[in-house]
């Protein structure tokens, strides 16, 4: 997707603070962190949102969930963490490339909404 900011980050056209990469997954620090650890984990293929996951691209989403424990371990999140994806208007999704927020490094608020 030529006008997608996260596709540009994956391609290295926009700089990012990379924390993990494999053939299917890219992870980098959120520019506006909401917790001591706030990482965005994205599929390298452009998928617009959780609402756009299909049989064809679900494997790349599964690869994200394989990467999460590795990233959490490398960030020292031994006490746990939270994974969130915002979807669409009501979910307040601002970047239309599927991404999972990995939040941790402190006791997070009990309330999610
Ligand atoms: P959303 O609101 O779509 O769930 O989350 C988008 C996230 O992307 C926000 O937390 C925002 O801070 C982050 N973000 C937006 N633009 C950039 C950028 O250019 N670089 C990085 N590292 N994070 C970004
Ligand atoms: Zn994209």
Short mmCIF file of N, CA and C and ligand atoms in Angstrom, two decimals:
data_model
loop_
_atom_site.label_atom_id
_atom_site.label_comp_id
_atom_site.label_asym_id
_atom_site.label_seq_id
_atom_site.Cartn_x
_atom_site.Cartn_y
_atom_site.Cartn_z
N UNK A 1 0.86 -1.22 0.00
CA UNK A 1 0.00 0.00 0.00
C UNK A 1 0.88 1.25 0.00
N UNK A 2 0.88 2.00 -1.06
CA UNK A 2 1.86 3.07 -1.25
C UNK A 2 1.69 4.23 -0.27
N UNK A 3 0.47 4.48 0.20
CA UNK A 3 0.28 5.62 1.09
C UNK A 3 0.10 5.22 2.55
N UNK A 4 0.52 4.00 2.89
CA UNK A 4 0.32 3.49 4.26
C UNK A 4 1.60 3.73 5.07
N UNK A 5 1.45 4.44 6.17
CA UNK A 5 2.62 4.81 6.99
C UNK A 5 3.34 3.58 7.55
N UNK A 6 2.58 2.54 7.93
CA UNK A 6 3.25 1.36 8.49
C UNK A 6 3.91 0.53 7.38
N UNK A 7 3.34 0.50 6.18
CA UNK A 7 4.04 -0.14 5.06
C UNK A 7 5.36 0.58 4.79
N UNK A 8 5.35 1.91 4.92
CA UNK A 8 6.60 2.68 4.70
C UNK A 8 7.61 2.39 5.80
N UNK A 9 7.15 2.23 7.03
CA UNK A 9 8.05 1.87 8.13
C UNK A 9 8.65 0.49 7.88
N UNK A 10 7.83 -0.47 7.48
CA UNK A 10 8.33 -1.83 7.20
C UNK A 10 9.38 -1.79 6.08
N UNK A 11 9.14 -0.96 5.08
CA UNK A 11 10.06 -0.85 3.94
C UNK A 11 11.31 -0.04 4.27
N UNK A 12 11.34 0.58 5.45
CA UNK A 12 12.50 1.40 5.83
C UNK A 12 12.47 2.79 5.24
N UNK A 13 11.35 3.18 4.65
CA UNK A 13 11.24 4.52 4.05
C UNK A 13 10.97 5.58 5.11
N UNK A 14 10.42 5.16 6.24
CA UNK A 14 10.24 6.03 7.41
C UNK A 14 10.99 5.34 8.55
N UNK A 15 11.85 6.10 9.27
CA UNK A 15 12.63 5.45 10.34
C UNK A 15 11.74 4.97 11.49
N UNK A 16 12.19 3.91 12.15
CA UNK A 16 11.48 3.40 13.32
C UNK A 16 12.49 2.76 14.24
N UNK A 17 12.10 2.61 15.48
CA UNK A 17 12.93 1.93 16.47
C UNK A 17 12.52 0.46 16.49
N UNK A 18 13.20 -0.32 15.67
CA UNK A 18 12.82 -1.73 15.48
C UNK A 18 13.20 -2.56 16.70
N UNK A 19 12.30 -3.44 17.13
CA UNK A 19 12.63 -4.35 18.23
C UNK A 19 12.61 -5.81 17.77
N UNK A 20 11.98 -6.11 16.65
CA UNK A 20 11.89 -7.50 16.19
C UNK A 20 11.52 -7.49 14.72
N UNK A 21 12.08 -8.45 13.99
CA UNK A 21 11.68 -8.62 12.59
C UNK A 21 11.91 -10.06 12.17
N UNK A 22 10.96 -10.62 11.43
CA UNK A 22 11.20 -11.88 10.73
C UNK A 22 10.57 -11.75 9.35
N UNK A 23 10.42 -12.85 8.64
CA UNK A 23 9.93 -12.73 7.26
C UNK A 23 8.47 -12.27 7.18
N UNK A 24 7.72 -12.42 8.26
CA UNK A 24 6.28 -12.10 8.22
C UNK A 24 5.89 -10.93 9.12
N UNK A 25 6.76 -10.61 10.08
CA UNK A 25 6.38 -9.71 11.18
C UNK A 25 7.42 -8.62 11.36
N UNK A 26 6.94 -7.42 11.70
CA UNK A 26 7.82 -6.30 12.04
C UNK A 26 7.29 -5.68 13.33
N UNK A 27 8.18 -5.34 14.25
CA UNK A 27 7.76 -4.73 15.52
C UNK A 27 8.67 -3.55 15.83
N UNK A 28 8.06 -2.48 16.33
CA UNK A 28 8.82 -1.24 16.58
C UNK A 28 8.15 -0.48 17.72
N UNK A 29 8.93 0.43 18.32
CA UNK A 29 8.41 1.18 19.47
C UNK A 29 7.42 2.24 19.01
N UNK A 30 6.30 2.35 19.76
CA UNK A 30 5.31 3.37 19.46
C UNK A 30 5.94 4.74 19.70
N UNK A 31 5.66 5.66 18.79
CA UNK A 31 6.23 7.01 18.86
C UNK A 31 5.66 7.79 20.06
N UNK A 32 4.52 7.37 20.56
CA UNK A 32 3.85 8.07 21.66
C UNK A 32 3.48 7.04 22.75
N UNK A 33 4.51 6.56 23.48
CA UNK A 33 4.28 5.42 24.37
C UNK A 33 3.30 5.70 25.50
N UNK A 34 2.42 4.73 25.74
CA UNK A 34 1.40 4.81 26.80
C UNK A 34 1.81 4.01 28.03
N UNK A 35 2.93 3.34 27.96
CA UNK A 35 3.42 2.52 29.08
C UNK A 35 4.94 2.44 28.92
N UNK A 36 5.65 2.00 29.96
CA UNK A 36 7.12 1.91 29.84
C UNK A 36 7.57 1.07 28.63
N UNK A 37 6.83 0.01 28.35
CA UNK A 37 7.04 -0.74 27.10
C UNK A 37 5.78 -0.58 26.26
N UNK A 38 5.93 -0.03 25.07
CA UNK A 38 4.79 0.12 24.16
C UNK A 38 5.31 -0.13 22.75
N UNK A 39 5.03 -1.33 22.27
CA UNK A 39 5.55 -1.78 20.97
C UNK A 39 4.37 -2.06 20.05
N UNK A 40 4.54 -1.72 18.79
CA UNK A 40 3.54 -2.03 17.76
C UNK A 40 4.04 -3.21 16.95
N UNK A 41 3.19 -4.20 16.79
CA UNK A 41 3.56 -5.42 16.06
C UNK A 41 2.64 -5.52 14.86
N UNK A 42 3.23 -5.60 13.67
CA UNK A 42 2.44 -5.53 12.44
C UNK A 42 2.82 -6.68 11.50
N UNK A 43 1.84 -7.13 10.69
CA UNK A 43 2.19 -8.06 9.61
C UNK A 43 2.90 -7.30 8.49
N UNK A 44 3.86 -7.94 7.85
CA UNK A 44 4.54 -7.27 6.73
C UNK A 44 3.60 -7.08 5.54
N UNK A 45 2.66 -7.99 5.39
CA UNK A 45 1.66 -7.78 4.33
C UNK A 45 0.65 -6.75 4.83
N UNK A 46 0.17 -5.93 3.92
CA UNK A 46 -0.81 -4.91 4.32
C UNK A 46 -2.17 -5.57 4.55
N UNK A 47 -2.61 -5.52 5.80
CA UNK A 47 -3.98 -5.92 6.18
C UNK A 47 -4.52 -4.69 6.89
N UNK A 48 -5.72 -4.23 6.50
CA UNK A 48 -6.18 -2.93 6.98
C UNK A 48 -6.54 -2.93 8.47
N UNK A 49 -7.12 -4.02 8.94
CA UNK A 49 -7.57 -4.04 10.34
C UNK A 49 -7.93 -5.46 10.73
N UNK A 50 -8.30 -5.66 11.99
CA UNK A 50 -8.76 -6.99 12.44
C UNK A 50 -9.99 -7.42 11.66
N UNK A 51 -10.73 -6.44 11.18
CA UNK A 51 -11.95 -6.74 10.42
C UNK A 51 -11.66 -7.21 9.00
N UNK A 52 -10.39 -7.18 8.63
CA UNK A 52 -9.99 -7.57 7.28
C UNK A 52 -9.14 -8.85 7.28
N UNK A 53 -9.16 -9.57 8.40
CA UNK A 53 -8.45 -10.84 8.47
C UNK A 53 -9.27 -11.90 7.72
N UNK A 54 -8.60 -12.63 6.85
CA UNK A 54 -9.26 -13.65 6.01
C UNK A 54 -8.45 -14.95 6.07
N UNK A 55 -8.99 -15.98 5.47
CA UNK A 55 -8.25 -17.25 5.38
C UNK A 55 -6.92 -17.04 4.67
N UNK A 56 -6.87 -16.09 3.74
CA UNK A 56 -5.66 -15.86 2.95
C UNK A 56 -4.55 -15.19 3.77
N UNK A 57 -4.91 -14.31 4.71
CA UNK A 57 -3.86 -13.58 5.45
C UNK A 57 -3.76 -13.98 6.92
N UNK A 58 -4.60 -14.92 7.35
CA UNK A 58 -4.62 -15.28 8.77
C UNK A 58 -3.29 -15.86 9.24
N UNK A 59 -2.54 -16.48 8.34
CA UNK A 59 -1.26 -17.06 8.74
C UNK A 59 -0.30 -15.99 9.22
N UNK A 60 -0.33 -14.81 8.59
CA UNK A 60 0.57 -13.75 9.04
C UNK A 60 0.14 -13.20 10.39
N UNK A 61 -1.14 -13.24 10.67
CA UNK A 61 -1.62 -12.82 11.99
C UNK A 61 -1.17 -13.84 13.04
N UNK A 62 -1.24 -15.10 12.69
CA UNK A 62 -0.76 -16.14 13.62
C UNK A 62 0.72 -15.96 13.90
N UNK A 63 1.47 -15.56 12.89
CA UNK A 63 2.92 -15.33 13.08
C UNK A 63 3.17 -14.21 14.07
N UNK A 64 2.29 -13.21 14.10
CA UNK A 64 2.41 -12.14 15.11
C UNK A 64 2.30 -12.74 16.50
N UNK A 65 1.33 -13.64 16.67
CA UNK A 65 1.13 -14.21 18.01
C UNK A 65 2.22 -15.21 18.38
N UNK A 66 2.94 -15.72 17.39
CA UNK A 66 4.15 -16.49 17.70
C UNK A 66 5.28 -15.57 18.14
N UNK A 67 5.32 -14.37 17.57
CA UNK A 67 6.41 -13.42 17.89
C UNK A 67 6.21 -12.77 19.25
N UNK A 68 4.97 -12.61 19.67
CA UNK A 68 4.70 -11.86 20.90
C UNK A 68 5.47 -12.41 22.12
N UNK A 69 5.46 -13.71 22.40
CA UNK A 69 6.21 -14.18 23.58
C UNK A 69 7.71 -13.91 23.47
N UNK A 70 8.24 -13.96 22.26
CA UNK A 70 9.68 -13.67 22.08
C UNK A 70 9.96 -12.21 22.38
N UNK A 71 9.11 -11.32 21.86
CA UNK A 71 9.31 -9.89 22.09
C UNK A 71 9.13 -9.58 23.58
N UNK A 72 8.09 -10.16 24.18
CA UNK A 72 7.84 -9.93 25.61
C UNK A 72 9.04 -10.38 26.45
N UNK A 73 9.61 -11.51 26.11
CA UNK A 73 10.77 -12.00 26.86
C UNK A 73 11.96 -11.07 26.68
N UNK A 74 12.17 -10.60 25.44
CA UNK A 74 13.33 -9.73 25.21
C UNK A 74 13.17 -8.38 25.87
N UNK A 75 11.91 -7.99 26.15
CA UNK A 75 11.64 -6.72 26.84
C UNK A 75 11.55 -6.91 28.36
N UNK A 76 11.70 -8.15 28.81
CA UNK A 76 11.69 -8.42 30.26
C UNK A 76 10.32 -8.36 30.90
N UNK A 77 9.28 -8.65 30.12
CA UNK A 77 7.91 -8.54 30.64
C UNK A 77 7.51 -9.83 31.36
N UNK A 78 8.26 -10.15 32.41
CA UNK A 78 8.05 -11.43 33.11
C UNK A 78 6.76 -11.45 33.92
N UNK A 79 6.23 -10.28 34.25
CA UNK A 79 4.99 -10.21 35.05
C UNK A 79 3.74 -10.12 34.21
N UNK A 80 3.86 -10.16 32.91
CA UNK A 80 2.71 -10.08 32.03
C UNK A 80 2.67 -8.80 31.23
N UNK A 81 1.63 -8.69 30.44
CA UNK A 81 1.52 -7.57 29.51
C UNK A 81 0.12 -7.57 28.94
N UNK A 82 -0.16 -6.59 28.11
CA UNK A 82 -1.48 -6.49 27.45
C UNK A 82 -1.26 -6.36 25.95
N UNK A 83 -2.12 -7.02 25.17
CA UNK A 83 -2.09 -6.91 23.71
C UNK A 83 -3.44 -6.38 23.27
N UNK A 84 -3.40 -5.31 22.49
CA UNK A 84 -4.65 -4.63 22.07
C UNK A 84 -4.57 -4.35 20.58
N UNK A 85 -5.70 -4.54 19.89
CA UNK A 85 -5.81 -3.98 18.55
C UNK A 85 -7.08 -3.13 18.47
N UNK A 86 -6.91 -1.91 18.02
CA UNK A 86 -8.06 -1.02 17.81
C UNK A 86 -8.56 -1.23 16.39
N UNK A 87 -9.88 -1.27 16.23
CA UNK A 87 -10.45 -1.58 14.92
C UNK A 87 -11.57 -0.60 14.58
N UNK A 88 -11.37 0.08 13.46
CA UNK A 88 -12.44 0.93 12.93
C UNK A 88 -12.72 2.16 13.77
N UNK A 89 -13.80 2.80 13.42
CA UNK A 89 -14.18 4.09 14.00
C UNK A 89 -14.42 3.98 15.52
N UNK A 90 -15.25 3.04 15.93
CA UNK A 90 -15.56 2.92 17.36
C UNK A 90 -14.36 2.43 18.16
N UNK A 91 -13.48 1.69 17.50
CA UNK A 91 -12.26 1.23 18.17
C UNK A 91 -11.16 2.28 18.19
N UNK A 92 -11.42 3.43 17.56
CA UNK A 92 -10.43 4.53 17.49
C UNK A 92 -9.13 4.09 16.81
N UNK A 93 -9.26 3.31 15.73
CA UNK A 93 -8.08 2.92 14.95
C UNK A 93 -7.63 4.12 14.12
N UNK A 94 -6.41 4.60 14.33
CA UNK A 94 -5.94 5.77 13.60
C UNK A 94 -5.07 5.40 12.40
N UNK A 95 -4.37 4.27 12.47
CA UNK A 95 -3.54 3.84 11.34
C UNK A 95 -4.18 2.58 10.75
N UNK A 96 -4.48 2.64 9.47
CA UNK A 96 -5.27 1.57 8.83
C UNK A 96 -4.39 0.46 8.26
N UNK A 97 -3.43 0.03 9.08
CA UNK A 97 -2.64 -1.18 8.82
C UNK A 97 -2.69 -1.95 10.13
N UNK A 98 -3.21 -3.18 10.08
CA UNK A 98 -3.40 -3.97 11.29
C UNK A 98 -2.16 -3.92 12.18
N UNK A 99 -2.38 -3.58 13.45
CA UNK A 99 -1.26 -3.56 14.40
C UNK A 99 -1.76 -3.95 15.77
N UNK A 100 -0.88 -4.60 16.51
CA UNK A 100 -1.18 -5.00 17.88
C UNK A 100 -0.27 -4.19 18.80
N UNK A 101 -0.87 -3.51 19.75
CA UNK A 101 -0.11 -2.79 20.77
C UNK A 101 0.30 -3.79 21.84
N UNK A 102 1.59 -3.86 22.13
CA UNK A 102 2.10 -4.66 23.25
C UNK A 102 2.50 -3.67 24.34
N UNK A 103 1.76 -3.73 25.44
CA UNK A 103 1.93 -2.76 26.53
C UNK A 103 2.37 -3.48 27.79
N UNK A 104 3.33 -2.91 28.49
CA UNK A 104 3.76 -3.52 29.74
C UNK A 104 4.82 -2.70 30.42
N UNK A 105 5.46 -3.35 31.40
CA UNK A 105 6.50 -2.65 32.16
C UNK A 105 5.97 -1.95 33.39
N UNK A 106 4.67 -2.07 33.64
CA UNK A 106 4.06 -1.55 34.86
C UNK A 106 2.72 -2.28 35.04
N UNK A 107 2.11 -2.13 36.23
CA UNK A 107 0.77 -2.66 36.43
C UNK A 107 -0.20 -1.80 35.64
N UNK A 108 -0.87 -2.38 34.65
CA UNK A 108 -1.75 -1.62 33.77
C UNK A 108 -3.12 -1.42 34.42
N UNK A 109 -3.87 -0.40 34.01
CA UNK A 109 -5.19 -0.18 34.58
C UNK A 109 -6.11 -1.37 34.34
N UNK A 110 -6.95 -1.69 35.32
CA UNK A 110 -7.88 -2.82 35.15
C UNK A 110 -8.89 -2.56 34.05
N UNK A 111 -9.29 -1.30 33.92
CA UNK A 111 -10.30 -0.96 32.95
C UNK A 111 -9.71 -0.86 31.55
N UNK A 112 -10.37 -1.44 30.57
CA UNK A 112 -9.90 -1.36 29.19
C UNK A 112 -10.76 -0.42 28.37
N UNK A 113 -11.91 -0.04 28.87
CA UNK A 113 -12.82 0.80 28.06
C UNK A 113 -13.67 1.67 28.96
P1 LIG B 1 -4.11 3.13 16.72
O1 LIG B 1 -4.66 4.38 17.31
O2 LIG B 1 -4.35 3.07 15.22
O3 LIG B 1 -4.51 1.88 17.42
O4 LIG B 1 -2.55 3.20 16.97
C1 LIG B 1 -1.67 3.83 16.12
C2 LIG B 1 -0.40 3.99 16.90
O5 LIG B 1 0.62 4.30 15.99
C3 LIG B 1 -0.45 5.14 17.91
O6 LIG B 1 -0.19 4.62 19.22
C4 LIG B 1 0.64 6.09 17.44
O7 LIG B 1 1.37 6.67 18.50
C5 LIG B 1 1.51 5.20 16.58
N1 LIG B 1 2.17 5.87 15.47
C6 LIG B 1 1.59 6.68 14.54
N2 LIG B 1 2.50 7.09 13.66
C7 LIG B 1 3.68 6.52 14.03
C8 LIG B 1 5.00 6.59 13.49
O8 LIG B 1 5.28 7.23 12.47
N3 LIG B 1 5.96 5.89 14.13
C9 LIG B 1 5.70 5.16 15.26
N4 LIG B 1 6.72 4.51 15.83
N5 LIG B 1 4.47 5.08 15.79
C10 LIG B 1 3.47 5.75 15.18
ZN1 LIG B 2 0.19 -0.93 5.20
#
